[in-house]
Each structure stands twice: as structure tokens, then as C-alpha cells.
CSV table of C-alpha atoms in Angstrom, one decimal:
chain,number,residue,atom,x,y,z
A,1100,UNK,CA,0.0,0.0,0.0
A,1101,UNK,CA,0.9,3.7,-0.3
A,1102,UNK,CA,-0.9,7.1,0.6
A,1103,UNK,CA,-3.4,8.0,-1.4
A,1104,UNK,CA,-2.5,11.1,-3.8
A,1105,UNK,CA,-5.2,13.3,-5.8
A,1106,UNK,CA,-5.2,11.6,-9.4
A,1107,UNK,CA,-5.2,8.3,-8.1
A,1108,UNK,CA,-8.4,5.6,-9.3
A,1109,UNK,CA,-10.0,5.2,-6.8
A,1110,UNK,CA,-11.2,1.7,-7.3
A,1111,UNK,CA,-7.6,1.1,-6.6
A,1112,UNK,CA,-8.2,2.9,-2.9
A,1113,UNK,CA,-8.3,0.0,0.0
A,1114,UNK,CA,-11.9,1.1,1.5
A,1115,UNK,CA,-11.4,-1.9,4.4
A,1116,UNK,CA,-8.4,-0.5,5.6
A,1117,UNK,CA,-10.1,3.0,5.4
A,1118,UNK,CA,-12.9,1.8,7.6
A,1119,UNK,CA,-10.4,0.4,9.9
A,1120,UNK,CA,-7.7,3.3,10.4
A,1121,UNK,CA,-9.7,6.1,8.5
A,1122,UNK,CA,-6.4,6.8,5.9
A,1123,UNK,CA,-6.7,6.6,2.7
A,1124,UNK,CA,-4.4,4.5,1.0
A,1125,UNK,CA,-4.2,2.7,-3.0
A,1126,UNK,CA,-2.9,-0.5,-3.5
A,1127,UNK,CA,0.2,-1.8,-5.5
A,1128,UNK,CA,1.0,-4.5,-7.3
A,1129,UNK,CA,3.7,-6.3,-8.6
A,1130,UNK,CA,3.6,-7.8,-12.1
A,1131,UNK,CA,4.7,-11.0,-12.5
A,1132,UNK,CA,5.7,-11.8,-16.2
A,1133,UNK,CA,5.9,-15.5,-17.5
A,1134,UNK,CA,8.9,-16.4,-18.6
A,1135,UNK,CA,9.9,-18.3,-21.8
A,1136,UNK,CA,12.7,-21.1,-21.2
A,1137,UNK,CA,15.0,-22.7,-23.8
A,1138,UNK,CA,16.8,-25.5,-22.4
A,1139,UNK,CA,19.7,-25.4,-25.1
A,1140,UNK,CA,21.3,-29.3,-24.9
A,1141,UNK,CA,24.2,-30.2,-26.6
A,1142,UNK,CA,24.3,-33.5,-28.5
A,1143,UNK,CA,27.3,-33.6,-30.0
A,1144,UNK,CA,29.5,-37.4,-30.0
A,1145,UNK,CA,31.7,-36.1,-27.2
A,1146,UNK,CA,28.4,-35.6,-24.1
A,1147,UNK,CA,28.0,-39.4,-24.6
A,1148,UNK,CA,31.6,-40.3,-23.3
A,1149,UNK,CA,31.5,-41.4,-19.2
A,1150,UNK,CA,34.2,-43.0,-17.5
A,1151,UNK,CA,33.7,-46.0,-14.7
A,1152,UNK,CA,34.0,-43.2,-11.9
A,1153,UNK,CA,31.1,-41.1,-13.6
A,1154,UNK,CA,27.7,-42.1,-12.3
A,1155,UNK,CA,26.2,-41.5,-16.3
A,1156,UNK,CA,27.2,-39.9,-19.2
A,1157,UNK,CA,27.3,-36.6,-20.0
A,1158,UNK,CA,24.5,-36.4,-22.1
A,1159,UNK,CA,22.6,-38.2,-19.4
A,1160,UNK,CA,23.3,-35.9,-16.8
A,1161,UNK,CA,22.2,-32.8,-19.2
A,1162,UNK,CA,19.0,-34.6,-19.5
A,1163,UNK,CA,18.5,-34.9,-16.3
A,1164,UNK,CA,19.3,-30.9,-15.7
A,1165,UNK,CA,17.0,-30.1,-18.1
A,1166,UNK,CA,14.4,-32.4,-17.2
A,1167,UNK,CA,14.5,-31.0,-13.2
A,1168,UNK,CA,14.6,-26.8,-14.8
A,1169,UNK,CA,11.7,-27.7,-17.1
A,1170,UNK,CA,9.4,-29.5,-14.6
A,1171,UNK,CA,10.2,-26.0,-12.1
A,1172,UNK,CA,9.6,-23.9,-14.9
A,1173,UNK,CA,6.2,-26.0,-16.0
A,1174,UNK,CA,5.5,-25.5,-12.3
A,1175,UNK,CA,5.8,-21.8,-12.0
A,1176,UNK,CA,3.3,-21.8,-15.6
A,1177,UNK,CA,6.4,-20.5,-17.5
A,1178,UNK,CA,6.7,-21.8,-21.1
A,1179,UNK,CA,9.2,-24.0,-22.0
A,1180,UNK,CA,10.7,-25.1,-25.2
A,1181,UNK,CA,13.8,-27.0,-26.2
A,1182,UNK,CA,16.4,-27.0,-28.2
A,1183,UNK,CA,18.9,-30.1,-29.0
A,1184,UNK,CA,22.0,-28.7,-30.4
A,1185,UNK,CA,24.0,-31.6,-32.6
A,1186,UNK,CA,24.6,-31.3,-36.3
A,1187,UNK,CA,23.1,-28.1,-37.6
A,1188,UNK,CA,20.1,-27.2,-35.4
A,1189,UNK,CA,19.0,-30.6,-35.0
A,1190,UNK,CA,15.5,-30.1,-33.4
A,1191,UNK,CA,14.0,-26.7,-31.8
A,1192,UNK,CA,10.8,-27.1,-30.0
A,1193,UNK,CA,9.1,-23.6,-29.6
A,1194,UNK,CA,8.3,-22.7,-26.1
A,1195,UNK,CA,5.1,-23.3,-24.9
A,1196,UNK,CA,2.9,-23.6,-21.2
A,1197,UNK,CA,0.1,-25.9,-22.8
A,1198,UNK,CA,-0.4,-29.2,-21.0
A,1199,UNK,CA,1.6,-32.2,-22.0
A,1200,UNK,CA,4.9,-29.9,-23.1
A,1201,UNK,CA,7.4,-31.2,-20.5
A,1202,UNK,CA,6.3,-34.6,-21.4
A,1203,UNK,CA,6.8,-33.9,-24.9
A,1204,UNK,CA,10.3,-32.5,-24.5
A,1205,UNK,CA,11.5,-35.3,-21.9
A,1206,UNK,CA,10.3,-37.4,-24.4
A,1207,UNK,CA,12.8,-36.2,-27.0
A,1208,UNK,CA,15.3,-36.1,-24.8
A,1209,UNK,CA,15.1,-39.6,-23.7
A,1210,UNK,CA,15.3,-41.0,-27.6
A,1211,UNK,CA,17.7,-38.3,-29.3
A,1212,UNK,CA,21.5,-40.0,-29.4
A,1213,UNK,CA,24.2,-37.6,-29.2
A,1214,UNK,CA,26.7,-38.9,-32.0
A,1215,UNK,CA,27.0,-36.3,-34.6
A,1216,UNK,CA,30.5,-34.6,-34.3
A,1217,UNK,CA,28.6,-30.7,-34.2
A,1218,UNK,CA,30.1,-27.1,-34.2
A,1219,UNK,CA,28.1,-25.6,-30.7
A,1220,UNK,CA,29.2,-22.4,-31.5
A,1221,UNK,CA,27.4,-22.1,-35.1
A,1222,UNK,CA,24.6,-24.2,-33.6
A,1223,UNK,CA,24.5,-21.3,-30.7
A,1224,UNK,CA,25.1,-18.6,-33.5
A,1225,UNK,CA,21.4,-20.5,-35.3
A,1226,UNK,CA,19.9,-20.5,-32.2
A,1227,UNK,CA,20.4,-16.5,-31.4
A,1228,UNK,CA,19.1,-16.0,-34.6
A,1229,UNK,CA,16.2,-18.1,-34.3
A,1230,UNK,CA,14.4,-16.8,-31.1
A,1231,UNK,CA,12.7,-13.5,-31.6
A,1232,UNK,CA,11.6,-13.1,-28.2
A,1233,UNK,CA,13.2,-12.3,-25.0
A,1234,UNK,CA,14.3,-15.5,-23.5
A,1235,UNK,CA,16.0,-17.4,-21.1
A,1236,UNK,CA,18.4,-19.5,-22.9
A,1237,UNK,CA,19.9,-22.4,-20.3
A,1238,UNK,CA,23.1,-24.2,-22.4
A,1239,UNK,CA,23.7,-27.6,-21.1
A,1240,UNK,CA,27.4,-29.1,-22.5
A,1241,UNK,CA,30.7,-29.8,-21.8
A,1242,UNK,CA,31.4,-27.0,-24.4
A,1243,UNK,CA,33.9,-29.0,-26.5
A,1244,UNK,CA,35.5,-27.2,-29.3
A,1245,UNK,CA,36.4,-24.0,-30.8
A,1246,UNK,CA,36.9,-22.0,-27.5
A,1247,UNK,CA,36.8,-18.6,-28.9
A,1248,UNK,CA,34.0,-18.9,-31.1
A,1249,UNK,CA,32.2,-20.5,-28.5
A,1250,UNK,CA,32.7,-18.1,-25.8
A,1251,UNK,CA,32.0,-15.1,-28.7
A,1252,UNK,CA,28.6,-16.7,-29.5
A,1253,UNK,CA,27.5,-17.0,-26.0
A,1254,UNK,CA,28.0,-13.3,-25.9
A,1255,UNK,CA,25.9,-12.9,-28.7
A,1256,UNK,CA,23.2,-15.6,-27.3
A,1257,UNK,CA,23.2,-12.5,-24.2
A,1258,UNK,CA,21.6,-10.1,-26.6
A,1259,UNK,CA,18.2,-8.6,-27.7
A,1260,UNK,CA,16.5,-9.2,-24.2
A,1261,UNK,CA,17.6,-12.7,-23.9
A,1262,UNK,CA,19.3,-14.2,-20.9
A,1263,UNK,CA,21.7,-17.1,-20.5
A,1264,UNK,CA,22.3,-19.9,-17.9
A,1265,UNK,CA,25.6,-21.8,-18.7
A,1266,UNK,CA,25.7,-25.3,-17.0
A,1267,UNK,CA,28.6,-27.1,-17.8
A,1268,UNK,CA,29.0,-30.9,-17.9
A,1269,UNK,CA,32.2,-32.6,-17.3
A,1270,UNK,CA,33.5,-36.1,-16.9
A,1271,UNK,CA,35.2,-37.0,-13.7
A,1272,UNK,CA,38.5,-38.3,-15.8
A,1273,UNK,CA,38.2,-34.9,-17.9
A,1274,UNK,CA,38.5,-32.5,-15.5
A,1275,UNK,CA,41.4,-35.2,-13.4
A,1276,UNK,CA,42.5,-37.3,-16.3
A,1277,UNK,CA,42.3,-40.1,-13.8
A,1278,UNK,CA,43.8,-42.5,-16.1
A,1279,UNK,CA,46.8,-45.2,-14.9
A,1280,UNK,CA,49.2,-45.9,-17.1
A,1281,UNK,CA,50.1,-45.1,-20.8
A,1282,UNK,CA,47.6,-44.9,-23.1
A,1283,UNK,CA,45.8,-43.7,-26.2
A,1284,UNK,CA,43.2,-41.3,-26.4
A,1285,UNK,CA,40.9,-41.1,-29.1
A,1286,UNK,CA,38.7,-37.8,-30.1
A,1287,UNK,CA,35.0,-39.0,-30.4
A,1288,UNK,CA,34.0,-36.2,-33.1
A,1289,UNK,CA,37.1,-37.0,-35.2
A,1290,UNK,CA,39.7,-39.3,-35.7
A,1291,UNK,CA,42.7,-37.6,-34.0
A,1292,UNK,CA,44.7,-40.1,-31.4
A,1293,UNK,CA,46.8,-39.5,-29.3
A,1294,UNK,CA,48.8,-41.5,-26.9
A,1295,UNK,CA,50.2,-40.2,-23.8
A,1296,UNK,CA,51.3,-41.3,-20.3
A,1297,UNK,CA,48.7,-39.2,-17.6
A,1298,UNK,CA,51.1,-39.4,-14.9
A,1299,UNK,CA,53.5,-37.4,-17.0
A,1300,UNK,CA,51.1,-34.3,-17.9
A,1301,UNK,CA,48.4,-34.5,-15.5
A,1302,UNK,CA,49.5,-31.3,-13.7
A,1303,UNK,CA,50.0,-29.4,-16.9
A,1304,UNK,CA,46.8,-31.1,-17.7
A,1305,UNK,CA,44.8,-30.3,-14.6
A,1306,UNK,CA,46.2,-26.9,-15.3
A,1307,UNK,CA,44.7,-26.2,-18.5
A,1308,UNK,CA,41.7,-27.8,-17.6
A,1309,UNK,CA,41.5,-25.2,-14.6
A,1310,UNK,CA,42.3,-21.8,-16.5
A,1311,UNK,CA,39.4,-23.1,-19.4
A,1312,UNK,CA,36.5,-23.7,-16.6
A,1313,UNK,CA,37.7,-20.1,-15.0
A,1314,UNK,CA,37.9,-18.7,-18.7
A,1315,UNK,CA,34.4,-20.1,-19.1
A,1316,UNK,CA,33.0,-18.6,-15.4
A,1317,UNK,CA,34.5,-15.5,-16.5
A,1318,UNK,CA,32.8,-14.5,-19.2
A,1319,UNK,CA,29.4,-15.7,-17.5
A,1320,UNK,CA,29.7,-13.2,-15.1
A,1321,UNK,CA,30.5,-10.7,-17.5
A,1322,UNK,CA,27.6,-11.3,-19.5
A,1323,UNK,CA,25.5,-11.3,-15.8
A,1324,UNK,CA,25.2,-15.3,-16.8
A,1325,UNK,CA,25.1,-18.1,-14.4
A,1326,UNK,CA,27.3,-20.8,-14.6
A,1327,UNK,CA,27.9,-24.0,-12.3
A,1328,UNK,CA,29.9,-27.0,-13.5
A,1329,UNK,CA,29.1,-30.5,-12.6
A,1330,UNK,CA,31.4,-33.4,-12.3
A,1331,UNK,CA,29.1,-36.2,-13.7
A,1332,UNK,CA,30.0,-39.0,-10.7
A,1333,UNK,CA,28.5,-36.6,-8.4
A,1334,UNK,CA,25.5,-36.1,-8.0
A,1335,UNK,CA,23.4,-33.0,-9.6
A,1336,UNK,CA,21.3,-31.5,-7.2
A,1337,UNK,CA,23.6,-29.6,-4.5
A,1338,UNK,CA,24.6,-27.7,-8.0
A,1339,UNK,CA,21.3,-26.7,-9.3
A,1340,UNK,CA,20.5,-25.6,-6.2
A,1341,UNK,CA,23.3,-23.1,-6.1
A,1342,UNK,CA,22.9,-21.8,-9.6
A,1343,UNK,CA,19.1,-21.6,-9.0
A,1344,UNK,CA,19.9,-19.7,-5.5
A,1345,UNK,CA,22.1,-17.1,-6.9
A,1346,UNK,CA,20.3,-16.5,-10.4
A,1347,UNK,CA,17.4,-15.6,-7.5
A,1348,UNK,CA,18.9,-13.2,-5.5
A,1349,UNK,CA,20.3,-11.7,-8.8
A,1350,UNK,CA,17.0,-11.2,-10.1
A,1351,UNK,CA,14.7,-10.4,-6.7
């Protein structure tokens, strides 16, 4: 409530609370807008790799994260559409609040396969220029490949009223390369090997590994995006629940 001023409606004046304390006062409201979710999942050949430590794959896990978001976003009578990023822009479901929707886009989920070898950052690029309404975009991958152009079309996925929530997937053995012994690693979206002995560059591994995830965090914040990693043999919900938290008290 607030004092009532001359120009005011008056069917907007609070006559109980008149009768009660004889001041006049109108009353406020606060508009609550809908809001349209994309749940951006990468299904590129790399989000199916998972180690023996990781609890699923990595395309399991992103499932998963968008599954929970959707089903809160259905809940809160947002609209919700989906958008399975692979080789070209494999599938985009418009957002919608209609009955049935999550159901429909779990359902995708659960039969796509990621195996095409993708370029994220032009699917991102066809995704920006897809949506012509404000948004918020969450991107679920282990964002795999051309780091610059990546990072440069998240940026431009920020734009025209759109928001973006970065959750990033990763394999226990890629962010430790917890691997004994020599061996030979083998690109899933290509066929570049490589053999290598882990206990001789894990630390300039680990290294790398750390300056790309704070690379990655870095430009989220600049862009005012949330980002959370997850390590896929942990489990997911102690991570959602921080990147929910904090996009919260960003936002209210």
C-alpha cells in the first residue's frame, strides 16, 4: 500500500483498511511476467563419453538438468521449449505452457543420441538468430570445441533481451585425467589419437583444464550469466540448487 494522492483511481483505494484506520491508501501490485525457457542441450558425440567413476554420461546428466529446470519452470506456468543442439540445429521445439509440453520435451530427450561430431558455437550462433523473443536460454554441454567462437557466441546468445544460464557438464576423468598408465586417447567427433602417459602431464593437464573452466566462469559473469559446472560422478542436485539460488537473489 501507499498514501493515497489526488489523481489516483479510486477503485484502486483499500476502503477496508479505510474503515479500519480512516487513511486513505491505494494498493500496488507487482507484475509477475511468464517467462519463456529454452533448455539449449548439446548433443554432440563427445556428451555421450562417461568414464567407470562417472555415475552417467554426459549427455545423461544434461538430460536430467534439463528435465529438473523444465518440470520447475512448468510449475511456475512458464513456457518451455527445447532445443537439441548436434549437427546443424538438430530439433528446436518452440516454447510453450500448454499441457503435455514437458512430457513432450523429456520425451525427445530420452530418444535423441548424441553422435553427430557438431560445431556448438554455429549451432549457438542459429539458435540466437532463431528466437525472436526475449528468453532465457539455459546451455547444457561440456562446451567441446572452438573455445573462442564458443565463448564469442554466448556473448551474442546474451543479446536482444535474452538471458543465458551456462551449465557445464564434465567427466570426472576430464577435469582429473584419472587415467593409470600409458595410453591412447581417441577424439569421439574425429579421428585424432593421441597416446600419452597421464602421470607425466596431469599437472600441466589439470592446469589447462582449470584456466578453461575459469575462462568459461569468467565471461558468465561478465555477460551477468550463471554458470555451475558439474562433475558427472556426483551427483546434480547440490549444484542446481546453487545456480538456482544465486540467479534468484540476482533477479529479486
Amino acid at each position: 500500500h501507499r498514501d493515497y494522492t489526488p489523481g489516483d483511481e479510486l477503485r484502486y483505494v483499500d476502503w477496508k483498511l479505510f474503515g479500519r484506520t480512516d487513511r486513505l491508501v491505494v494498493r500496488q501490485y507487482q507484475q509477475e511476467k511468464n517467462l519463456r525457457v529454452i533448455l539449449a542441450v548439446d548433443a554432440t558425440a563427445s556428451m555421450a563419453f562417461a568414464s567407470r567413476p562417472a555415475r552417467m554420461s554426459k549427455y545423461h546428466a544434461a538430460c536430467d538438468l534439463a528435465g529438473a529446470l523444465g518440470y520447475l519452470a512448468t510449475r511456475q506456468q512458464d513456457a518451455i521449449g527445447l532445443a537439441l543442439l548436434g549437427d546443424g540445429l538438430d530439433r528446436l521445439v518452440e516454447p510453450s505452457s500448454r499441457p503435455g509440453q514437458w512430457h513432450a520435451l523429456t520425451r525427445v530427450l530420452a530418444t535423441a543420441e548424441p553422435a553427430a561430431p557438431g560445431d556448438i558455437a554455429a549451432d549457438l550462433r542459429q539458435l540466437s538468430d532463431r528466437l525472436r523473443h526475449p528468453a532465457l536460454v539455459v546451455l547444457i554441454s561440456d562446451l567441446l570445441g572452438p573455445t573462442e567462437a564458443i565463448l564469442h557466441n554466448m556473448g551474442w546468445m546474451s543479446r536482444g533481451g535474452r538471458e543465458l544460464m551456462m551449465l557445464h557438464v564434465m567427466d570426472p576423468a576430464e577435469i582429473d585425467l584419472g587415467v593409470d598408465g600409458p595410453a591412447r586417447f581417441e577424439d569421439m567427433e574425429s579421428d585424432v589419437r593421441l597416446e600419452a602417459d597421464p602421470a607425466a602431464v596431469r599437472r600441466a593437464y589439470r592446469e589447462q583444464v582449470d584456466a578453461f573452466v575459469q575462462r568459461v566462469g569468467g565471461t558468465c559473469a561478465a555477460m551477468q550469466a550463471d554458470y555451475e559446472l558439474f562433475d558427472t560422478s556426483r551427483p546434480l542436485h547440490p549444484g542446481l540448487a546453487r545456480v538456482l539460488a544465486r540467479r534468484s537473489a540476482r533477479v529479486y
